[in-house]
Coordinates of C-alpha atoms and ligand atoms in Angstrom, one line a residue:
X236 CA 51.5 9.4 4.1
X237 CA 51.5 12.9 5.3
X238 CA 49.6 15.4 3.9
X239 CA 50.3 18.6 2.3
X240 CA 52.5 17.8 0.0
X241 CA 53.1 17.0 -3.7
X242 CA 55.1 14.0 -5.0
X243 CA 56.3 13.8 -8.8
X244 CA 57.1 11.2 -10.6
X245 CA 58.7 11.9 -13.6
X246 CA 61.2 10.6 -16.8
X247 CA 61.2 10.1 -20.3
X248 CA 59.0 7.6 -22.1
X249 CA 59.6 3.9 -20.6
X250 CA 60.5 4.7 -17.9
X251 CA 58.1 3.3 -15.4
X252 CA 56.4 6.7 -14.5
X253 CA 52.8 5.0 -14.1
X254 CA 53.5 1.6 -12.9
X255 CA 55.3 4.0 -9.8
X256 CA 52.0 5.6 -9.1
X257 CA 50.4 2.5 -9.4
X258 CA 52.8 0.9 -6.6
X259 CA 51.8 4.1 -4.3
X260 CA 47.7 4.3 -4.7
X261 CA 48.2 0.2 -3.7
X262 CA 49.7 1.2 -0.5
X263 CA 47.7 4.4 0.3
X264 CA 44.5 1.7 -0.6
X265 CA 46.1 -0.6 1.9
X266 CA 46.2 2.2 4.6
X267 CA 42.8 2.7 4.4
X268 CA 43.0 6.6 2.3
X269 CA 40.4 8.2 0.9
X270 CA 42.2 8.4 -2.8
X271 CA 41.0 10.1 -5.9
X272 CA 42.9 9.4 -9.2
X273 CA 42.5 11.6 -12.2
X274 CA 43.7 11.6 -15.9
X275 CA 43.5 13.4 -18.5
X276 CA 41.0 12.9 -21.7
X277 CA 43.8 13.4 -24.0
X278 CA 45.1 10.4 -23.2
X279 CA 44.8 8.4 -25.9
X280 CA 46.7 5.1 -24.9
X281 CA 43.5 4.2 -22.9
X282 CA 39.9 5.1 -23.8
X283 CA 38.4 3.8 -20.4
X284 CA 38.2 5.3 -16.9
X285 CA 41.1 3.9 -15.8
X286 CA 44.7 4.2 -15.7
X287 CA 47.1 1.3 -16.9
X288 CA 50.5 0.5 -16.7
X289 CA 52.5 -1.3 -19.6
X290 CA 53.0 -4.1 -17.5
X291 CA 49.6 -4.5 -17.3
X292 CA 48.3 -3.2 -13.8
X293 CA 45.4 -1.1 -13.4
X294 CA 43.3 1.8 -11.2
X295 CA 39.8 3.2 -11.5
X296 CA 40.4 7.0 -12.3
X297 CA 38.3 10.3 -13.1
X298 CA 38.9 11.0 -17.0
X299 CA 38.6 15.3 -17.1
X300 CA 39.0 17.4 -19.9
X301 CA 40.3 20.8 -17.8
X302 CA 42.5 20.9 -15.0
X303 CA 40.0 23.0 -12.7
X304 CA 37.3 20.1 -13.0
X305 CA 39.5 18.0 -10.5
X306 CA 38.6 20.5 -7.5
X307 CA 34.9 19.8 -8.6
X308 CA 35.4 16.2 -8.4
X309 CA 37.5 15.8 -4.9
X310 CA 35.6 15.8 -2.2
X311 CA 36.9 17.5 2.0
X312 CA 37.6 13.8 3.1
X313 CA 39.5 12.9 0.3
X314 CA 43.0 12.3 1.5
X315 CA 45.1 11.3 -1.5
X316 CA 44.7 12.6 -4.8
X317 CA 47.0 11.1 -7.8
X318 CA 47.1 12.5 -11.4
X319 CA 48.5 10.6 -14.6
X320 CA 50.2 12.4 -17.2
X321 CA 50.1 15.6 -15.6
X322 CA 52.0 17.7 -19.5
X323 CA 48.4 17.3 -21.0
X324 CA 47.1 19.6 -18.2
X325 CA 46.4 23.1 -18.8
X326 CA 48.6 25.8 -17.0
X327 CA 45.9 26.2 -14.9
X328 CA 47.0 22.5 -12.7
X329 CA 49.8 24.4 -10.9
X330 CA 47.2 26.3 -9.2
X331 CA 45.0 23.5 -9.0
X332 CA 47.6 21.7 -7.2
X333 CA 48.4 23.9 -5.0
X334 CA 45.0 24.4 -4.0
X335 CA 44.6 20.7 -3.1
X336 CA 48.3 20.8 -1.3
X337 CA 47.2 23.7 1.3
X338 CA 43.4 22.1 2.2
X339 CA 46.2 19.4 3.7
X340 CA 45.9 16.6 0.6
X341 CA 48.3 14.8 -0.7
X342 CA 48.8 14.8 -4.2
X343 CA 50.9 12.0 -6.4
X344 CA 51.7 13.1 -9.8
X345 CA 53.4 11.7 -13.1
X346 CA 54.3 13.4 -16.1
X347 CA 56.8 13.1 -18.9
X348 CA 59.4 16.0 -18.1
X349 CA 60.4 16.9 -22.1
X350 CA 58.9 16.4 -25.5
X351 CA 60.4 14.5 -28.8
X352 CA 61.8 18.0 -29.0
X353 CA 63.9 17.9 -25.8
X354 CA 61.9 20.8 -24.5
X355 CA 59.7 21.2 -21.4
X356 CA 56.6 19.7 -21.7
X357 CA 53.6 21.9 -20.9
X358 CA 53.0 22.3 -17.1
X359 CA 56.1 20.3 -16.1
X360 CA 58.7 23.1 -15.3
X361 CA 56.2 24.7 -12.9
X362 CA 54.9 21.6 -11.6
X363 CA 58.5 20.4 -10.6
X364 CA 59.2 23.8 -8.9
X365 CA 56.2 23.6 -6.7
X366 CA 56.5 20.0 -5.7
X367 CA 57.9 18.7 -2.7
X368 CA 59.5 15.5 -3.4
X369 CA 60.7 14.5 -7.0
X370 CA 61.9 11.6 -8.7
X371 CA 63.4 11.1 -12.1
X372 CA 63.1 7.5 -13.4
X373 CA 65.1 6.4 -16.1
X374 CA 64.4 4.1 -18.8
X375 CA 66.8 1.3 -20.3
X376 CA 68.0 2.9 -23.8
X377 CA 66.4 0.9 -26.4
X378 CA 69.2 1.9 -29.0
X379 CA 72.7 1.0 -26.9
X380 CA 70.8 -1.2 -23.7
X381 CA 71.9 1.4 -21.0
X382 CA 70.7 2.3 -18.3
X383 CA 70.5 6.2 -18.5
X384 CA 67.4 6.5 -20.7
X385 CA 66.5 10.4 -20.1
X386 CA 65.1 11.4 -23.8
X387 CA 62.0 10.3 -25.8
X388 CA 62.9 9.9 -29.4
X389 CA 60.0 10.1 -31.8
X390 CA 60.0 8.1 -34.7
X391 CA 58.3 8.2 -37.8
X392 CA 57.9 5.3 -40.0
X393 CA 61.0 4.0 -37.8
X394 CA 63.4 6.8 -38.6
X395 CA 63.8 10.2 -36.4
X396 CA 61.6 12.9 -36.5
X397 CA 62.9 15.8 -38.2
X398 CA 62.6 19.3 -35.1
X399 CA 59.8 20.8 -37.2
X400 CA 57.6 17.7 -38.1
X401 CA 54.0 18.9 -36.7
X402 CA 53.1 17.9 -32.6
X403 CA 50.2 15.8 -34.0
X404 CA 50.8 13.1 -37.0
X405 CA 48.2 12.4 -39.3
X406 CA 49.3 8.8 -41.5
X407 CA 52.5 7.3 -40.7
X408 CA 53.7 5.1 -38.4
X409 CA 54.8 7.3 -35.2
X410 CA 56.6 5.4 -32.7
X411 CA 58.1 6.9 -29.0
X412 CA 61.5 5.0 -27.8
X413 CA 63.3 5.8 -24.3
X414 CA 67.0 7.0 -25.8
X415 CA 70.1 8.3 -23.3
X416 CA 71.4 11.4 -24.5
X417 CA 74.1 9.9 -26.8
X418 CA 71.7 7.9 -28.7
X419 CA 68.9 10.7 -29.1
X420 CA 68.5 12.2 -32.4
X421 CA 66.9 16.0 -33.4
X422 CA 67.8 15.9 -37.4
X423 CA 67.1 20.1 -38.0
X424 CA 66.4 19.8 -42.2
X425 CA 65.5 24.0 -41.6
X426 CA 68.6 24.7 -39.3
X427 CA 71.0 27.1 -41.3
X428 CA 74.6 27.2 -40.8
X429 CA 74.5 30.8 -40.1
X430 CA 72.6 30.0 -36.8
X431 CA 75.0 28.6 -35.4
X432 CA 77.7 30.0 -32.7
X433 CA 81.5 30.0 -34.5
X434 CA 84.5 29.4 -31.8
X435 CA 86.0 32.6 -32.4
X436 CA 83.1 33.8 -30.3
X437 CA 84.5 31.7 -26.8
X438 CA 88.0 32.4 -27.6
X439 CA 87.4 36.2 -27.4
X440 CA 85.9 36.1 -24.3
Ligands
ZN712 ZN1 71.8 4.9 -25.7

């Protein structure tokens, strides 16, 4: 319940991210905080001012549209401030956060740690340097039924997406499934055989 700190929540798709944060502004409600929860516009999974988990549960939260609009919005007695989906944030939330960490708050975050890609996803990298407790959730793989679900596989009328299909679909129907590592798939229809690294290479070395 201490201040000054910064605790992340993060995982692939699935993986209970939200429902986490949930389960943490209940308690910091029971204890009485002063709590401030904040999302981002982008979000398009809800349209209200609220945050919601997929099993249902819910919070009153501050919808913004830039990152800096939070330290309008929190007020010197706030005490705990938690933000959803932190890799729709502009670069400018690292700073943001830090901000809020050195007045003394405490700030709760989630955010999904890699895109369909595999690759970092916006502000996370920086946001789990700077944080000061972090936990990676995993999902249950919804291809073999483990346990180890670290990847979000995108799916486009229910097959992989191809590496270069664009960030934002327009028709189709795009689906995200939690995947462990064996299970994910990248298919690369531009990758050229040329690219890649021959053995040779390792054995010279
Ligand atoms: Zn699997």
């Amino acid at each position: 319940m201490d201040g000054y700190s910064f605790e992340l929540i993060t995982g692939p798709m699935s993986c209970g991210k939200t429902e986490e944060l949930l389960r943490r502004i209940r308690r910091c409600v029971i204890a009485r905080k002063k709590i401030k929860v904040f999302s981002p516009e982008i979000d398009t999974r809800e349209h209200g001012d609220y945050i919601k988990s997929r099993n249902g549960l819910t919070a009153d939260a501050i919808k913004i549209s830039h990152s800096i609009q939070i330290l309008q919005k929190v007020k010197p007695d706030d005490e705990i401030i938690a933000i959803d989906e932190l890799q729709f944030f502009d670069s400018a939330i690292t700073k943001v956060i830090t901000v809020l960490m050195n007045e003394g708050k405490k700030v709760i975050g989630t955010g999904l740690e890699l895109d369909f890609k595999s690759e970092p996803f916006g502000p996370m990298p920086e946001l789990m340097c700077i944080a000061t407790k972090v936990d990676k959730l995993h999902a249950v793989c919804m291809k073999c039924g483990c346990e180890d679900a670290t990847r979000t596989q995108r799916l486009i009328d229910g097959e992989p997406a191809d590496k270069s299909s664009p960030l934002i679909m327009i028709g189709g129907d795009e689906t995200y499934e939690a995947r462990c590592i064996k299970c994910y798939e990248l298919p690369d229809k531009n990758a050229k055989e040329s690219n890649k690294i021959s053995t040779p290479d390792f054995v010279s070395l």
